[in-house]
Short mmCIF file of C-alpha atoms and ligand atoms in Angstrom, two decimals:
data_model
loop_
_atom_site.label_atom_id
_atom_site.label_comp_id
_atom_site.label_asym_id
_atom_site.label_seq_id
_atom_site.Cartn_x
_atom_site.Cartn_y
_atom_site.Cartn_z
CA MET A 71 0.05 0.46 -0.05
CA LYS A 72 1.16 3.35 -1.33
CA ASN A 73 0.70 6.11 1.37
CA THR A 74 0.57 9.21 -0.35
CA PRO A 75 -0.48 11.22 2.93
CA GLU A 76 0.26 15.34 2.29
CA THR A 77 -1.07 17.32 -0.85
CA PRO A 78 1.32 18.40 -2.95
CA THR A 79 1.08 22.19 -1.86
CA LYS A 80 2.09 21.93 2.08
CA LEU A 81 5.91 21.81 1.85
CA ALA A 82 5.35 23.97 -1.98
CA GLY A 83 8.54 26.65 -2.35
CA LYS A 84 10.55 24.68 0.75
CA THR A 85 13.95 22.71 -0.40
CA ALA A 86 15.32 19.93 1.80
CA VAL A 87 18.43 18.05 2.05
CA VAL A 88 17.46 13.97 2.51
CA THR A 89 21.18 12.42 3.24
CA GLY A 90 21.56 8.79 2.54
CA ALA A 91 18.54 9.20 0.29
CA GLY A 92 20.19 6.58 -2.47
CA SER A 93 17.48 3.87 -0.98
CA GLY A 94 15.68 2.92 1.53
CA ILE A 95 14.25 4.81 4.08
CA GLY A 96 15.82 7.99 2.73
CA ARG A 97 14.88 7.31 -0.72
CA ALA A 98 11.10 6.98 0.74
CA ILE A 99 11.53 10.12 3.22
CA ALA A 100 12.98 12.52 0.01
CA GLY A 101 10.08 10.97 -2.15
CA ALA A 102 7.05 12.00 -0.01
CA LEU A 103 8.49 15.43 0.94
CA SER A 104 8.91 16.06 -2.53
CA ALA A 105 5.15 15.13 -3.33
CA ALA A 106 4.23 17.81 -0.40
CA GLY A 107 5.98 20.16 -2.82
CA ALA A 108 9.72 20.44 -1.67
CA ASN A 109 12.31 20.86 -4.39
CA ILE A 110 14.38 18.07 -2.88
CA VAL A 111 18.70 17.54 -2.93
CA ILE A 112 19.81 13.74 -2.28
CA ALA A 113 22.78 13.10 -1.31
CA ASP A 114 24.02 9.48 -1.14
CA LEU A 115 27.60 7.60 -1.35
CA HIS A 116 26.02 5.60 -3.91
CA HIS A 117 22.67 5.79 -6.45
CA ALA A 118 22.21 9.88 -5.94
CA ASP A 119 21.70 10.54 -9.25
CA ALA A 120 19.13 7.81 -10.33
CA ALA A 121 17.06 9.00 -7.22
CA ALA A 122 16.66 12.07 -7.69
CA GLN A 123 16.35 11.58 -11.65
CA SER A 124 13.01 9.48 -10.41
CA LEU A 125 12.03 11.93 -8.76
CA ARG A 126 12.55 14.32 -11.41
CA ASN A 127 10.57 12.02 -14.18
CA ASN A 128 7.58 12.54 -11.15
CA GLY A 129 8.04 15.85 -12.71
CA ALA A 130 9.69 17.09 -9.32
CA HIS A 131 12.60 19.26 -8.09
CA ALA A 132 15.51 17.57 -7.12
CA VAL A 133 19.23 16.63 -7.37
CA GLY A 134 21.86 14.46 -6.55
CA ILE A 135 24.61 14.32 -4.96
CA THR A 136 27.39 11.84 -4.65
CA ALA A 137 29.08 12.54 -0.78
CA ASP A 138 30.28 11.43 2.03
CA ILE A 139 27.94 13.08 4.82
CA ALA A 140 30.99 12.05 7.14
CA SER A 141 33.91 14.42 5.53
CA GLU A 142 33.41 18.27 6.02
CA THR A 143 34.08 18.46 1.70
CA GLY A 144 30.93 15.97 1.80
CA SER A 145 28.39 18.03 3.87
CA LEU A 146 29.55 20.84 2.71
CA ALA A 147 29.34 20.28 -0.52
CA LEU A 148 25.74 19.57 0.33
CA ALA A 149 25.22 23.33 1.14
CA GLU A 150 26.26 24.47 -1.59
CA THR A 151 24.12 22.47 -4.27
CA ALA A 152 21.72 23.43 -2.38
CA GLN A 153 22.55 26.96 -2.01
CA ARG A 154 23.35 26.76 -6.29
CA GLU A 155 19.94 24.87 -7.09
CA PHE A 156 17.21 26.43 -5.35
CA GLY A 157 19.02 29.36 -3.48
CA GLY A 158 18.90 27.84 0.25
CA ALA A 159 17.68 25.34 1.97
CA ASP A 160 14.60 24.94 5.04
CA ILE A 161 14.31 21.70 5.84
CA LEU A 162 17.54 18.69 6.91
CA VAL A 163 17.31 14.99 7.25
CA ASN A 164 19.71 13.03 9.04
CA ASN A 165 19.05 9.64 7.22
CA ALA A 166 22.49 8.77 5.79
CA ALA A 167 23.85 5.83 8.40
CA ILE A 168 25.75 3.03 8.71
CA PHE A 169 22.92 0.02 9.45
CA SER A 170 22.04 -2.50 6.95
CA SER A 171 25.31 -3.46 6.41
CA LEU A 172 26.15 -4.24 10.04
CA ILE A 173 26.77 -8.02 10.89
CA PRO A 174 24.98 -8.92 14.74
CA LYS A 175 28.43 -9.80 16.95
CA PRO A 176 28.92 -9.52 20.36
CA PHE A 177 30.16 -6.05 21.65
CA GLU A 178 33.89 -7.71 22.55
CA GLU A 179 33.86 -9.03 18.94
CA ILE A 180 33.36 -5.41 17.63
CA SER A 181 36.96 -3.66 16.03
CA ALA A 182 37.31 -0.96 17.46
CA GLU A 183 38.19 0.49 13.47
CA GLU A 184 34.48 -0.66 12.93
CA TRP A 185 33.25 1.14 16.35
CA ARG A 186 34.65 4.46 14.82
CA ARG A 187 33.11 4.49 11.06
CA VAL A 188 29.90 3.36 12.55
CA MET A 189 30.09 6.53 14.96
CA GLU A 190 31.66 9.07 12.31
CA VAL A 191 29.33 8.58 10.08
CA ASN A 192 25.89 8.38 11.89
CA THR A 193 27.12 10.91 14.86
CA LEU A 194 29.67 13.13 13.14
CA GLY A 195 27.85 12.77 9.92
CA PRO A 196 24.89 14.76 11.26
CA PHE A 197 26.67 16.81 13.51
CA LEU A 198 28.70 17.88 10.39
CA CYS A 199 25.59 17.96 7.89
CA CYS A 200 23.82 20.51 11.05
CA LYS A 201 26.52 22.98 10.80
CA ALA A 202 26.84 22.73 6.80
CA LEU A 203 23.48 23.91 6.06
CA LEU A 204 22.79 26.05 9.54
CA PRO A 205 24.01 29.36 7.22
CA LEU A 206 21.47 28.34 5.04
CA LEU A 207 18.84 27.16 7.58
CA LYS A 208 19.23 30.61 9.88
CA GLN A 209 17.92 32.04 7.23
CA SER A 210 14.73 29.92 6.11
CA ASN A 211 11.38 31.10 7.97
CA ALA A 212 10.62 27.90 8.43
CA ALA A 213 13.23 25.83 9.45
CA ARG A 214 12.95 22.01 10.38
CA ILE A 215 16.23 18.95 11.48
CA ILE A 216 14.71 15.77 11.55
CA ASN A 217 17.05 13.33 12.62
CA ILE A 218 16.62 9.30 11.68
CA SER A 219 16.94 7.93 15.05
CA SER A 220 16.23 4.13 16.22
CA GLY A 221 13.47 2.21 18.29
CA VAL A 222 17.26 0.74 19.26
CA ALA A 223 18.76 3.08 21.42
CA PHE A 224 15.02 2.93 23.59
CA LYS A 225 15.04 -0.82 23.68
CA GLY A 226 19.42 -1.51 24.01
CA ASN A 227 19.60 -4.12 21.41
CA PRO A 228 22.15 -6.27 21.75
CA LEU A 229 24.56 -7.58 19.37
CA TYR A 230 24.83 -3.58 17.90
CA LEU A 231 26.64 -2.02 20.61
CA HIS A 232 28.47 0.82 18.58
CA TYR A 233 24.85 1.49 16.48
CA VAL A 234 23.28 1.11 19.32
CA ALA A 235 25.33 3.93 21.00
CA SER A 236 25.27 6.05 17.64
CA LYS A 237 21.70 6.17 17.87
CA GLY A 238 21.80 7.08 21.67
CA ALA A 239 23.82 9.96 20.10
CA VAL A 240 21.24 11.29 17.57
CA LEU A 241 18.43 11.08 20.56
CA SER A 242 21.09 13.64 22.40
CA MET A 243 21.94 15.79 19.35
CA THR A 244 18.44 16.34 19.23
CA ARG A 245 17.59 17.50 21.87
CA SER A 246 20.38 19.46 22.32
CA LEU A 247 20.34 20.86 19.16
CA ALA A 248 16.58 21.80 19.74
CA ARG A 249 17.67 24.03 23.23
CA GLU A 250 20.78 25.78 20.86
CA LEU A 251 18.66 25.90 18.11
CA GLY A 252 14.88 27.39 18.97
CA ALA A 253 16.48 31.52 19.51
CA TYR A 254 16.85 31.08 15.16
CA GLY A 255 13.18 29.27 15.13
CA ILE A 256 14.95 26.16 13.88
CA LEU A 257 12.94 23.04 14.51
CA VAL A 258 15.07 19.67 15.65
CA ASN A 259 12.98 16.77 16.00
CA GLY A 260 13.62 13.06 15.72
CA ILE A 261 12.36 9.78 14.58
CA ALA A 262 13.22 6.24 15.69
CA PRO A 263 11.97 4.30 13.45
CA GLY A 264 11.37 0.16 14.44
CA PHE A 265 12.71 -2.73 12.27
CA THR A 266 12.12 -1.33 8.69
CA LEU A 267 12.54 -4.03 5.44
CA SER A 268 14.24 -1.16 3.84
CA GLU A 269 15.86 -2.53 0.06
CA GLY A 270 19.27 -2.77 2.48
CA VAL A 271 17.81 -4.73 5.67
CA GLN A 272 16.04 -6.89 2.91
CA ALA A 273 19.74 -8.12 1.13
CA ASN A 274 21.23 -8.43 4.60
CA ALA A 275 20.02 -12.51 5.22
CA ALA A 276 21.38 -12.29 8.76
CA LEU A 277 19.97 -8.82 9.74
CA VAL A 278 16.44 -10.23 9.01
CA ALA A 279 16.51 -13.74 10.16
CA GLY A 280 17.93 -12.44 13.52
CA ALA A 281 15.24 -9.57 13.73
CA ARG A 282 12.62 -9.79 11.61
CA GLY A 283 10.65 -12.94 13.89
CA PRO A 284 11.50 -11.05 17.28
CA SER A 285 10.47 -7.45 16.16
CA LEU A 286 7.42 -8.85 14.77
CA ALA A 287 6.34 -10.63 17.93
CA GLY A 288 7.72 -8.13 20.21
CA ARG A 289 4.69 -5.23 18.60
CA VAL A 290 0.83 -4.75 19.04
CA LEU A 291 0.74 -4.40 15.15
CA ASN A 292 1.42 -7.93 13.68
CA ARG A 293 2.86 -6.92 10.35
CA ASP A 294 5.87 -6.24 9.12
CA MET A 295 6.84 -2.22 8.32
CA TYR A 296 7.93 -0.55 5.45
CA PRO A 297 9.81 2.74 4.68
CA ASP A 298 6.34 4.38 4.11
CA ASP A 299 5.03 3.61 7.44
CA LEU A 300 7.85 6.34 8.89
CA LEU A 301 6.20 8.61 5.59
CA GLY A 302 3.47 10.62 7.64
CA ALA A 303 5.91 11.56 10.39
CA ALA A 304 8.31 12.66 7.93
CA VAL A 305 6.71 15.07 6.40
CA PHE A 306 4.26 16.45 9.23
CA PHE A 307 8.03 17.08 11.23
CA ALA A 308 8.92 19.32 8.01
CA GLY A 309 5.69 21.37 7.24
CA PRO A 310 3.46 23.99 8.78
CA ASP A 311 1.75 21.35 11.57
CA ALA A 312 4.57 20.80 13.97
CA GLY A 313 5.86 24.40 13.88
CA PHE A 314 5.29 24.83 17.78
CA ILE A 315 7.13 21.16 18.59
CA THR A 316 11.21 20.57 18.80
CA GLY A 317 13.15 18.56 20.91
CA GLN A 318 10.98 15.33 20.40
CA THR A 319 11.77 11.83 18.73
CA LEU A 320 7.91 9.78 17.96
CA VAL A 321 8.47 6.06 17.90
CA ILE A 322 7.21 4.44 15.06
CA ASP A 323 7.64 0.50 15.54
CA GLY A 324 4.42 -0.88 15.23
CA GLY A 325 3.55 -0.58 19.53
CA ALA A 326 6.82 -2.91 20.31
CA TYR A 327 8.05 0.52 22.71
CA PHE A 328 5.99 2.77 24.77
CA HIS A 329 8.04 6.23 24.69
N1 NAD B 612 15.63 -0.11 8.75
C1 NAD B 612 15.40 -0.82 9.95
O1 NAD B 612 15.07 -0.91 10.82
C2 NAD B 612 15.91 0.45 10.29
C3 NAD B 612 15.52 0.83 11.49
C4 NAD B 612 15.46 2.15 12.69
C5 NAD B 612 16.75 3.22 12.61
N2 NAD B 612 16.88 2.93 10.73
C6 NAD B 612 17.62 3.98 10.28
O2 NAD B 612 17.15 4.57 9.25
C7 NAD B 612 18.00 5.09 8.05
C8 NAD B 612 18.34 4.59 7.31
O3 NAD B 612 17.61 3.11 7.44
P1 NAD B 612 17.98 2.28 6.05
O4 NAD B 612 17.75 1.13 6.25
O5 NAD B 612 17.45 2.76 4.90
O6 NAD B 612 19.11 2.54 6.21
P2 NAD B 612 20.18 1.67 4.90
O7 NAD B 612 21.29 1.11 5.37
O8 NAD B 612 19.54 0.56 3.70
O9 NAD B 612 20.34 2.61 4.19
C9 NAD B 612 21.70 3.72 4.29
C10 NAD B 612 21.09 4.42 3.38
O10 NAD B 612 22.94 5.97 3.49
C11 NAD B 612 23.97 6.08 2.71
N3 NAD B 612 24.93 6.26 3.63
C12 NAD B 612 25.89 5.51 4.44
N4 NAD B 612 26.90 6.36 4.88
C13 NAD B 612 26.75 7.12 3.97
C14 NAD B 612 27.93 8.54 4.13
N5 NAD B 612 28.80 8.06 4.86
N6 NAD B 612 27.05 9.38 3.18
C15 NAD B 612 26.18 9.56 2.65
N7 NAD B 612 25.67 8.05 2.46
C16 NAD B 612 25.68 7.43 3.22
C17 NAD B 612 23.89 4.53 1.95
O11 NAD B 612 24.55 4.25 0.27
C18 NAD B 612 22.45 4.04 1.76
O12 NAD B 612 21.97 4.32 1.08
C19 NAD B 612 19.28 4.84 8.67
O13 NAD B 612 19.76 6.44 9.60
C20 NAD B 612 19.00 3.48 10.04
O14 NAD B 612 20.10 3.46 11.20
C21 NAD B 612 16.52 1.92 10.04
#
């Protein structure tokens, strides 16, 4: 079932930068923001141009940029692209992360190198993107940052200690940034998805084998979760209806963790 939560005018004239939108949840969010009327900058290490092209095929204004969001040059390139192509940015969705490629393992088997890279992409990345986009967001009259955390930050799932720690950091960054940026009228909120069958997740058999059954069993709503399940909240946080909400993280998981 395709979820089309918004009218095409809700975000008309706005520009959204969505990281990790070459595939999966990020790509779905970019599509929903675009359907609500926003111009889209898609940033990803892979498939950024193809994802932007598919939005343009549907009549949207979208551009792709191949960039590593965990590098200063990569994050600055997002801001430059938004400025050059659309004259600024109003919405930043920090979605890119290392997740679906991870192999579950006891924490003592996680190398320092793997820990560093997960932290680098999942926490340094959003930090750098917020910094890079800040000058543009300050010029917007309806600026939003939406950070994609995870239900694991609340539940403390085992076998992904680096990932769980990184998503806990994203949750805390949402709160702290909301306090720092409120003075500029920049609202900062988060979404914490439950186990979602994105393309990347579906391609990782070990991840699906370990997480799908327990996720289904722990949910009030007894079905699998897909990227489309997150779109209503993403468009809501990006738009005018969320104009007095900041510092919050919404858990969307079919009723597994009550927050
Ligand atoms: N799928 C789930 O079950 C689930 C649950 C909770 C939270 N999340 C979060 O939702 C987000 C998306 O999840 P997904 O399942 O689509 O993930 P995914 O791993 O399938 O996709 C992540 C995207 O980010 C991109 N990316 C990774 N590193 C990057 C970098 N350094 N620079 C630019 N792009 C980079 C990847 O190329 C990919 O397109 C992530 O933040 C993830 O942690 C996912």
